[in-house]
XYZ file of C-alpha atoms in Angstrom:
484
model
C 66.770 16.525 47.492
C 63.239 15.262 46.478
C 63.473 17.135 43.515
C 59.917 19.365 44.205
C 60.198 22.873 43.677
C 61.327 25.410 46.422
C 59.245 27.464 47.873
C 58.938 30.934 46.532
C 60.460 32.414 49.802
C 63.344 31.553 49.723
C 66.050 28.400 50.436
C 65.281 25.038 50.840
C 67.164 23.151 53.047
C 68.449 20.453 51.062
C 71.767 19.474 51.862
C 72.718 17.205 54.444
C 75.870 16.169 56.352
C 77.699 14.094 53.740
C 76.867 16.510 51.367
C 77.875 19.330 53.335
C 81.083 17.570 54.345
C 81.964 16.866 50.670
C 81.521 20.628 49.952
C 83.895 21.778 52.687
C 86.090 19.213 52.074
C 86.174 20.102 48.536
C 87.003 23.501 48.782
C 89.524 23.006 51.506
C 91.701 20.783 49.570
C 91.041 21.934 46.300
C 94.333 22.737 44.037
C 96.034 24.180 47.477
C 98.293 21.458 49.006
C 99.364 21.096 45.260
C 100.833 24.718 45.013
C 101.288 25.452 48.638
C 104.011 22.808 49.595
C 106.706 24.107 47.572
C 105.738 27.585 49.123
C 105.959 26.036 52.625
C 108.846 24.697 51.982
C 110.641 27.924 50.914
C 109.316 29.947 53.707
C 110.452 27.315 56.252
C 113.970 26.311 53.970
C 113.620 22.831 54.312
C 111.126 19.545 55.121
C 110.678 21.052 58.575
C 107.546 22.552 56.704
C 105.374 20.444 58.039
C 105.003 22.839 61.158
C 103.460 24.464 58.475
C 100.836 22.800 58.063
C 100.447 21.508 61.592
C 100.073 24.939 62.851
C 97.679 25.463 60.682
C 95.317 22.657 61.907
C 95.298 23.573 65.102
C 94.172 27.212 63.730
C 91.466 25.714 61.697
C 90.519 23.559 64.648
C 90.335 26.392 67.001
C 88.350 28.672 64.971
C 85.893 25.783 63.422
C 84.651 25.110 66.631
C 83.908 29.027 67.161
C 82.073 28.778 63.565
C 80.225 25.634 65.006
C 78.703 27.454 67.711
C 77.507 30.381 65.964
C 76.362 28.618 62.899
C 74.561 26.337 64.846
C 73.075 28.616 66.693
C 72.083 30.980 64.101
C 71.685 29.151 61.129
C 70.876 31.647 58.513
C 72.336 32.582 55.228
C 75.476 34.081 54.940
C 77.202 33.241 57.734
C 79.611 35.633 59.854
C 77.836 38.646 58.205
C 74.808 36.919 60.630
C 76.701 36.308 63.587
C 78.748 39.981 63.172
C 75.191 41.388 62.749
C 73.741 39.735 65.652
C 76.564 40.570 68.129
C 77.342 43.928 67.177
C 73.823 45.501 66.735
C 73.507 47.101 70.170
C 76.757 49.261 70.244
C 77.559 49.948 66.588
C 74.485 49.372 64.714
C 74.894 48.045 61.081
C 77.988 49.028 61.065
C 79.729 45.403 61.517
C 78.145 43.182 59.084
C 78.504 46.344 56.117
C 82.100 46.524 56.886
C 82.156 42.367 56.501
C 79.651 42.282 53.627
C 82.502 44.709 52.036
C 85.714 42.319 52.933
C 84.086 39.441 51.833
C 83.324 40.665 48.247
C 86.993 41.011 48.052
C 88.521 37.915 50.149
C 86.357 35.223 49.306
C 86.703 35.557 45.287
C 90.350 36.506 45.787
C 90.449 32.763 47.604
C 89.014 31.378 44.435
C 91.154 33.284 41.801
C 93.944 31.331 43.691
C 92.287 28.219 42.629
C 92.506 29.456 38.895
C 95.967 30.320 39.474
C 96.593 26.608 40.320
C 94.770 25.390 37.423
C 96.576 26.838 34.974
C 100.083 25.903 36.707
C 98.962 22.618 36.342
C 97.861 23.080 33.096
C 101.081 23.827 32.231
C 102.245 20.528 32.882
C 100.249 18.921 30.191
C 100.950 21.958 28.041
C 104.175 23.072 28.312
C 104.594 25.191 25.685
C 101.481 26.932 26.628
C 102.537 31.214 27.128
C 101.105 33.757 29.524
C 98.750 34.931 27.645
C 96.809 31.722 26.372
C 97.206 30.763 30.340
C 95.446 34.104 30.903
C 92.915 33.507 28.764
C 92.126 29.618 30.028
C 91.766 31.197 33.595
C 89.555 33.871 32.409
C 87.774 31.145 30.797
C 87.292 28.659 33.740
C 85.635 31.748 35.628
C 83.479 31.985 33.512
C 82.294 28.089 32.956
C 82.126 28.045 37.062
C 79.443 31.133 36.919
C 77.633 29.593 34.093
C 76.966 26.405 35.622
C 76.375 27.543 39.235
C 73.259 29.428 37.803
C 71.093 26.642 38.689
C 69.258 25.496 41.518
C 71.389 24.064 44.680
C 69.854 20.489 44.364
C 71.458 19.600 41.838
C 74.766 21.978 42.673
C 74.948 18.980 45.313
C 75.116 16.103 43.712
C 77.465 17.488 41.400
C 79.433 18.449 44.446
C 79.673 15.107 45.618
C 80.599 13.701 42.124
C 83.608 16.624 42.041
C 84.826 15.776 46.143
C 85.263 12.118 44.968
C 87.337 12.759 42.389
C 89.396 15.051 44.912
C 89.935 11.960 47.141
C 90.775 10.090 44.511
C 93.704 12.426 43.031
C 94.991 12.691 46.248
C 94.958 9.077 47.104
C 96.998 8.625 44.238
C 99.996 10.998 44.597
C 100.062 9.702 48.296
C 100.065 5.795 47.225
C 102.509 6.612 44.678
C 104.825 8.623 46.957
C 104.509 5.333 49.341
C 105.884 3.519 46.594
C 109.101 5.332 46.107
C 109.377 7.087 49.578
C 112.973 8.040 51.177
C 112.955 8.631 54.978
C 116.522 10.236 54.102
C 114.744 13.059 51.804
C 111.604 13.773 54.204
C 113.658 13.672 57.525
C 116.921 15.195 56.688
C 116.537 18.634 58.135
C 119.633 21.525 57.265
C 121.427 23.099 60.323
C 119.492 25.521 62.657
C 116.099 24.311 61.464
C 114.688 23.895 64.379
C 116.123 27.010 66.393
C 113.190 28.753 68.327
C 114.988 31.394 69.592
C 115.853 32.922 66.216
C 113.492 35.572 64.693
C 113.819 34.085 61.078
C 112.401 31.115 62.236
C 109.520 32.872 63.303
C 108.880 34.702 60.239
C 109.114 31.582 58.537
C 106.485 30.351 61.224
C 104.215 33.060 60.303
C 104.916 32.749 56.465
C 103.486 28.973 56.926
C 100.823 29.218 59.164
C 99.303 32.037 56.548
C 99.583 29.045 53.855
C 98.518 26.579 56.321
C 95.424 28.461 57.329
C 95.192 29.349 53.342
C 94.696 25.293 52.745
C 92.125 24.669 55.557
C 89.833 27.560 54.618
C 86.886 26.117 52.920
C 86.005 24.302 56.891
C 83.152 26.883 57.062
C 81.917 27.009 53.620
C 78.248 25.389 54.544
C 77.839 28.094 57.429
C 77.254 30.174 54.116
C 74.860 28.327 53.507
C 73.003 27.905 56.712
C 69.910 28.401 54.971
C 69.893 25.232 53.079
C 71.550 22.912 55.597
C 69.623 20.166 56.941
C 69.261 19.746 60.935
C 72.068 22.424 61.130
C 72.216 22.203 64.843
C 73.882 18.995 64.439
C 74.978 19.029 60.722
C 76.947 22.584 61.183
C 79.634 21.364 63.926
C 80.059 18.170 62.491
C 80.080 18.606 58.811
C 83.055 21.527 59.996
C 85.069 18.992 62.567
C 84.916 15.921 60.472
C 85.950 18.306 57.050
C 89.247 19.545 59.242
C 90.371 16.406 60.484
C 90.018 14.562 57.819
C 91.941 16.954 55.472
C 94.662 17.608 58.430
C 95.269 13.809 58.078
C 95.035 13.807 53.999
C 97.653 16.912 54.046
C 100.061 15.563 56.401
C 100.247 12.557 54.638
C 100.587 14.336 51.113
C 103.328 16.201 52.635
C 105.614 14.012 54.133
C 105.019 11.745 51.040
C 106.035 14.223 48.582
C 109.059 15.265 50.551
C 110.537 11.421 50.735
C 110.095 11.572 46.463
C 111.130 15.026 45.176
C 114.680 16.611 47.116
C 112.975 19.960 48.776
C 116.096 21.978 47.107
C 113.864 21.513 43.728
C 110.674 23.021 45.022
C 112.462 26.129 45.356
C 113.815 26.568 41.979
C 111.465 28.505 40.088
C 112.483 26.625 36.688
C 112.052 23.073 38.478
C 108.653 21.592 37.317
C 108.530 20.606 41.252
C 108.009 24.385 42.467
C 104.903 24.872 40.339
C 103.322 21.281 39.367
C 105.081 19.351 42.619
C 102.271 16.639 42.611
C 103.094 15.690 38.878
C 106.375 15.505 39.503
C 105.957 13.250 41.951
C 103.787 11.010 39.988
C 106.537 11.038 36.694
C 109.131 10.303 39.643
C 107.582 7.245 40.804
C 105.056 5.906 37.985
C 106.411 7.368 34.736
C 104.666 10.621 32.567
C 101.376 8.274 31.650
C 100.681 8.149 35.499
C 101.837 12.055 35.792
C 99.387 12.801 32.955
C 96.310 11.038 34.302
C 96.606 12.710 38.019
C 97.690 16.028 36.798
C 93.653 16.149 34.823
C 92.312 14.761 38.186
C 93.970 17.520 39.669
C 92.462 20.122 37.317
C 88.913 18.880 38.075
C 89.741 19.186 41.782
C 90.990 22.890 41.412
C 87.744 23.642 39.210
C 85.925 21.777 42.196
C 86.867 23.939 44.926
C 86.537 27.217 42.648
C 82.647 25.788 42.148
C 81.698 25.220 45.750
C 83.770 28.586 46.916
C 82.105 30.891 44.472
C 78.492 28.595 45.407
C 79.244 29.322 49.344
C 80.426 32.465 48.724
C 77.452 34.505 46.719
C 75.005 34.115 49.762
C 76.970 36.759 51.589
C 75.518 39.373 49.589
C 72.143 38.404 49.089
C 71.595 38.533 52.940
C 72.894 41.119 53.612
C 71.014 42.670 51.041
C 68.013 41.310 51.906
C 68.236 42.827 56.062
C 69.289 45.921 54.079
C 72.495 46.040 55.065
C 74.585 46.340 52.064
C 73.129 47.165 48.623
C 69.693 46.525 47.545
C 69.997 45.283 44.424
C 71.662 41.899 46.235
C 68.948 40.826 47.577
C 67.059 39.166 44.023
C 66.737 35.420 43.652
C 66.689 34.159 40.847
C 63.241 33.921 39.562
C 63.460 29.550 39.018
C 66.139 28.820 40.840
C 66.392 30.740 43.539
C 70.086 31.346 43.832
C 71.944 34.794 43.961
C 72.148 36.633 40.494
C 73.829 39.598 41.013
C 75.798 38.082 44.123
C 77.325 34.935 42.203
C 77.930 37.376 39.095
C 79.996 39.912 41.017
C 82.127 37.804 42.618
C 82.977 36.025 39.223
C 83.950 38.979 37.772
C 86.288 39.904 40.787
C 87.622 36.397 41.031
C 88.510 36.872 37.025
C 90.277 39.942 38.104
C 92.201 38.367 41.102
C 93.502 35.352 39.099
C 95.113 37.880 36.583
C 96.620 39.670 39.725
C 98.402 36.202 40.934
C 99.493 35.411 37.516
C 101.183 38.663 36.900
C 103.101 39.203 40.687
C 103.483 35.639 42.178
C 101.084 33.496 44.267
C 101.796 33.948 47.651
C 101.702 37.365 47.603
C 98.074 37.135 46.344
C 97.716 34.812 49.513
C 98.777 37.047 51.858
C 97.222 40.289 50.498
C 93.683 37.832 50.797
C 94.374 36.886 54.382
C 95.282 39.984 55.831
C 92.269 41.624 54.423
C 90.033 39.397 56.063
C 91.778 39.030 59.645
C 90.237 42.119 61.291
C 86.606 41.967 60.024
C 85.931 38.463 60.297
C 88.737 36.269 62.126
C 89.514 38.822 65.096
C 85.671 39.947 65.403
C 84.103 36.528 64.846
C 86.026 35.326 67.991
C 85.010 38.666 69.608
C 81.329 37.696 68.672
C 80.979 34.577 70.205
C 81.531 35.503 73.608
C 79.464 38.881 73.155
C 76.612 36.850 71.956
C 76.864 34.516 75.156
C 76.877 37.642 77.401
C 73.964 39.386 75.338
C 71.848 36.665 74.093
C 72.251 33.391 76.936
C 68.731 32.288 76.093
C 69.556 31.716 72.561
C 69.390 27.671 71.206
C 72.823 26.775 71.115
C 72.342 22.770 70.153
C 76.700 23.110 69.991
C 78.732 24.563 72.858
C 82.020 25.219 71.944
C 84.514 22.701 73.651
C 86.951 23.506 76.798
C 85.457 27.106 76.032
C 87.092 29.769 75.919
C 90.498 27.982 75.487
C 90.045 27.511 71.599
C 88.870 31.099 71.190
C 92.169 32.137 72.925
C 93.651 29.667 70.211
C 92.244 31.392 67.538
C 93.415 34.967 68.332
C 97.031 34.087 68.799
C 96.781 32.390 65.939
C 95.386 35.183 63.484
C 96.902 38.136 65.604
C 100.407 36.391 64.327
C 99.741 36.165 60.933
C 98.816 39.234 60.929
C 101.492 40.905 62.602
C 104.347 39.115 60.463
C 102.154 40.049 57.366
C 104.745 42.913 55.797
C 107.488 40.917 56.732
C 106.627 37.813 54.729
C 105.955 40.180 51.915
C 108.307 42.891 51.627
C 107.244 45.876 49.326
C 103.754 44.599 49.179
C 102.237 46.410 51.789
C 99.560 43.699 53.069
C 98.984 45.015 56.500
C 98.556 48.730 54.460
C 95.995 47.489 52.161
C 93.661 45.860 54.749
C 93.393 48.918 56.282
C 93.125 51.176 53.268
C 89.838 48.415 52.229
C 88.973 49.014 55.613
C 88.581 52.595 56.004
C 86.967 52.651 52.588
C 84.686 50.742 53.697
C 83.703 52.882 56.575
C 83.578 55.629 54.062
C 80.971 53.678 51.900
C 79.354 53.253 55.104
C 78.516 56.739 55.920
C 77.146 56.900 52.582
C 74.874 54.389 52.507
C 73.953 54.904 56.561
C 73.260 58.670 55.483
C 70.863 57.363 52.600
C 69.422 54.882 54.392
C 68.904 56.797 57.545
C 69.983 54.170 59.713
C 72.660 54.480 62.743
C 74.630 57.030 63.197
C 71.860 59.199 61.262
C 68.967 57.191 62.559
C 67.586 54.841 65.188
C 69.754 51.753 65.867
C 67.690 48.567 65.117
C 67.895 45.850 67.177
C 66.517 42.644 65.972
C 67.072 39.211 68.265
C 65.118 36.823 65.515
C 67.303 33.717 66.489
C 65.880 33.918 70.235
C 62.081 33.269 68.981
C 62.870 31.786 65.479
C 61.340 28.378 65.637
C 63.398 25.028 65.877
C 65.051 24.538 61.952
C 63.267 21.515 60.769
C 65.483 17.934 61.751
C 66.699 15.261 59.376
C 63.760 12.719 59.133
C 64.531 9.776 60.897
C 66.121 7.200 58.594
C 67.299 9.397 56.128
């Protein structure tokens, strides 16, 4: 953050744990709680949503702390493609991390094009009359302002960062204070008949239905293990920059969402023609303050989607370029850019497949583009990252781990049951879509691109397995200086 030049190697590790907390916490939030509660509360029929989002804290919570370990640990750029790489390597080769590098170029900007999505819902607030196409063509155009001013160097990218979480905090501090105002214990606690009934299956598809948009608003905790590279003292700024991001945004969402139940009668938020069920947090705000008020927050809200679009995409484009650069995916990912030493053709790809995403949501409906997203990257990253962690202790115990994961292997246990259910319900909660179908179709394309590029490569199966166990001799990651 001195402002010198990096080095011509590579990253510099600039960012440190406020900084890396404001950029999780930034792309957790984001536009999500603002479009996800009236989805919550449709898939749970009523203000009993808040499992919802309970359920999916204890999720995030559960799998942070297996992302603490291993990016602590192995604090490298990219972050499960590393860990996959690393515990993986001595059964199936390169075989892991290609299969990841290949899911992530299709999650992660399908995450952002959510964001978009979001923007231009709320967009529609302040511009009502606004059609479908001129709201295709601002998303298309907010993709592209994100890509244009990401291609800089990350210094700066962090102190804008910060600048873009504070306004976050503050747009959400205001629908909350202004939902205090006006609250109704009668609207948030009045629950319809048989909401709570445990022993029926619909309430357990609705339980799967909101953990998947529960999980969908925490994601973002592990954005700086992406960024590993450039992290400060990551054996201490990892864990905690991921723990403090979840906690506080568990608090900040349940807050949000009882507030905005006590204002706005839950029967709105799932009427498609109610403001409520697409711009909830502005109606709130014109509920309790007047249209001035609604106005004001709703732009706040449009700089926090545009936020967590910028530090996704920013998090995001690393995957690539390391991959690239162990040659395990494509070589041409692997170029910095010549100044600032950032991604090219990383950052640019997933820009143009975020642009396509957002036009996907906008033309089906927005939860469907939230399941097809987390179903496709269950197997390859949730389900093998937990498998990873205890591999890794088996195969590599001399490896620096300056985090243990806590009460292991309880939270890993956590984690599975957590992402093996969302997963399982996946067709249900989308009927016709074909989620769970999808995933695997990406899937087994991707082990067909595999061969291909094994074959060329000569690498395993048509070649010598490499095994390389760099984080067991790699030296000590340089620590904060004292007193910064």
């Amino acid at each position: 953050m001195s402002g010198s030049p990096p080095p011509t190697g590579g990253f510099v590790r600039s960012v440190g744990l406020f900084q890396s907390t404001a950029i999780n916490m930034s792309q957790m939030c984001g536009i999500g709680p603002f479009v996800t509660i009236p989805l919550m509360v449709t898939a749970f029929g009523g203000p009993q949503a808040i499992i919802g989002f309970g359920a999916g804290a204890v999720l995030a919570l559960a799998d942070g702390l297996v992302w603490a370990e291993l990016g602590a640990s192995m604090p490298g750029s990219g972050g499960s493609y590393v860990y996959l790489r690393q515990a993986f390597q001595y059964r199936t080769g390169r075989l892991m991390p290609f299969l990841f590098v290949w899911t992530a170029m299709l999650f992660i900007p399908l995450i952002m094009s959510t964001g978009v999505v979001g923007f231009v819902q709320y967009l529609g607030y302040l511009f009502p009359g606004m059609g479908r196409t001129t709201g295709d063509l601002v998303g298309l155009g907010i993709v592209a302002l994100v890509v244009v001013l990401l291609w800089r160097g990350t210094e700066l990218i962090a102190r804008i960062t910060a600048v873009m979480w504070a306004v976050m905090i503050t747009s959400v501090v205001l629908v909350i204070v202004a939902a205090a105002t006006d609250f109704s214990a009668h609207l948030a606690f009045t629950y319809p008949a048989h909401a709570f009934d445990f022993a029926s299956n619909h309430f357990w598809i609705g339980f799967a239905a909101g953990l998947t948009i529960g999980i969908y608003d925490y994601l973002g905790y592990n954005t700086t293990a992406y960024m590993g590279a450039e992290i400060k003292d990551p054996g201490r700024t990892l864990p905690r920059s991921i723990v403090f991001s979840i906690l506080g945004i568990m608090a900040i969402y349940l807050l949000l969402q009882i507030g905005t139940l006590g204002v706005i009668d839950w029967h709105r938020m799932t009427d498609p023609g109610d403001i409520a069920a697409t711009s909830v947090a502005s109606a709130v705000m014109e509920e309790t303050w007047g249209k001035g008020a609604a106005d004001t927050v709703t732009v706040l809200i449009l700089i926090t989607a545009f936020a967590s679009v910028f530090t996704g995409l920013l998090g995001g484009s690393r995957v690539p370029y390391d991959a690239a650069r162990d040659r395990v995916f494509f070589r041409p990912y692997a170029k910095l850019h010549p100044r600032h030493r950032f991604p090219t053709l990383g950052l640019a790809t997933m820009g143009v497949i975020t642009a396509i995403g957002f036009l996907i949501g906008r033309h089906t409906d927005l939860a469907t583009l939230i399941q097809l997203l987390t179903t496709v990257m269950v197997i390859v990253q949730a389900l093998a990252q937990v498998l990873a962690l205890s591999v890794l202790r088996k195969r590599q115990p001399t490896l620096r781990r300056p985090y243990r994961m806590w009460l292991y292997p309880l939270p890993s246990f956590l984690a599975l049951a957590g992402w093996l259910t969302i997963y399982g319900y996946a067709d249900k909660n989308s009927p016709g879509r074909h989620p769970v179908e999808w995933s695997l179709a990406w899937l087994a394309l991707g082990c067909v691109a595999f061969v291909i590029w094994a074959r060329l490569e000569k690498v395993w199966p048509f070649g010598p397995k490499e095994i390389t166990e760099e984080y067991l001799t790699a030296p000590t990651p340089d620590a904060e200086p004292a007193g910064t």
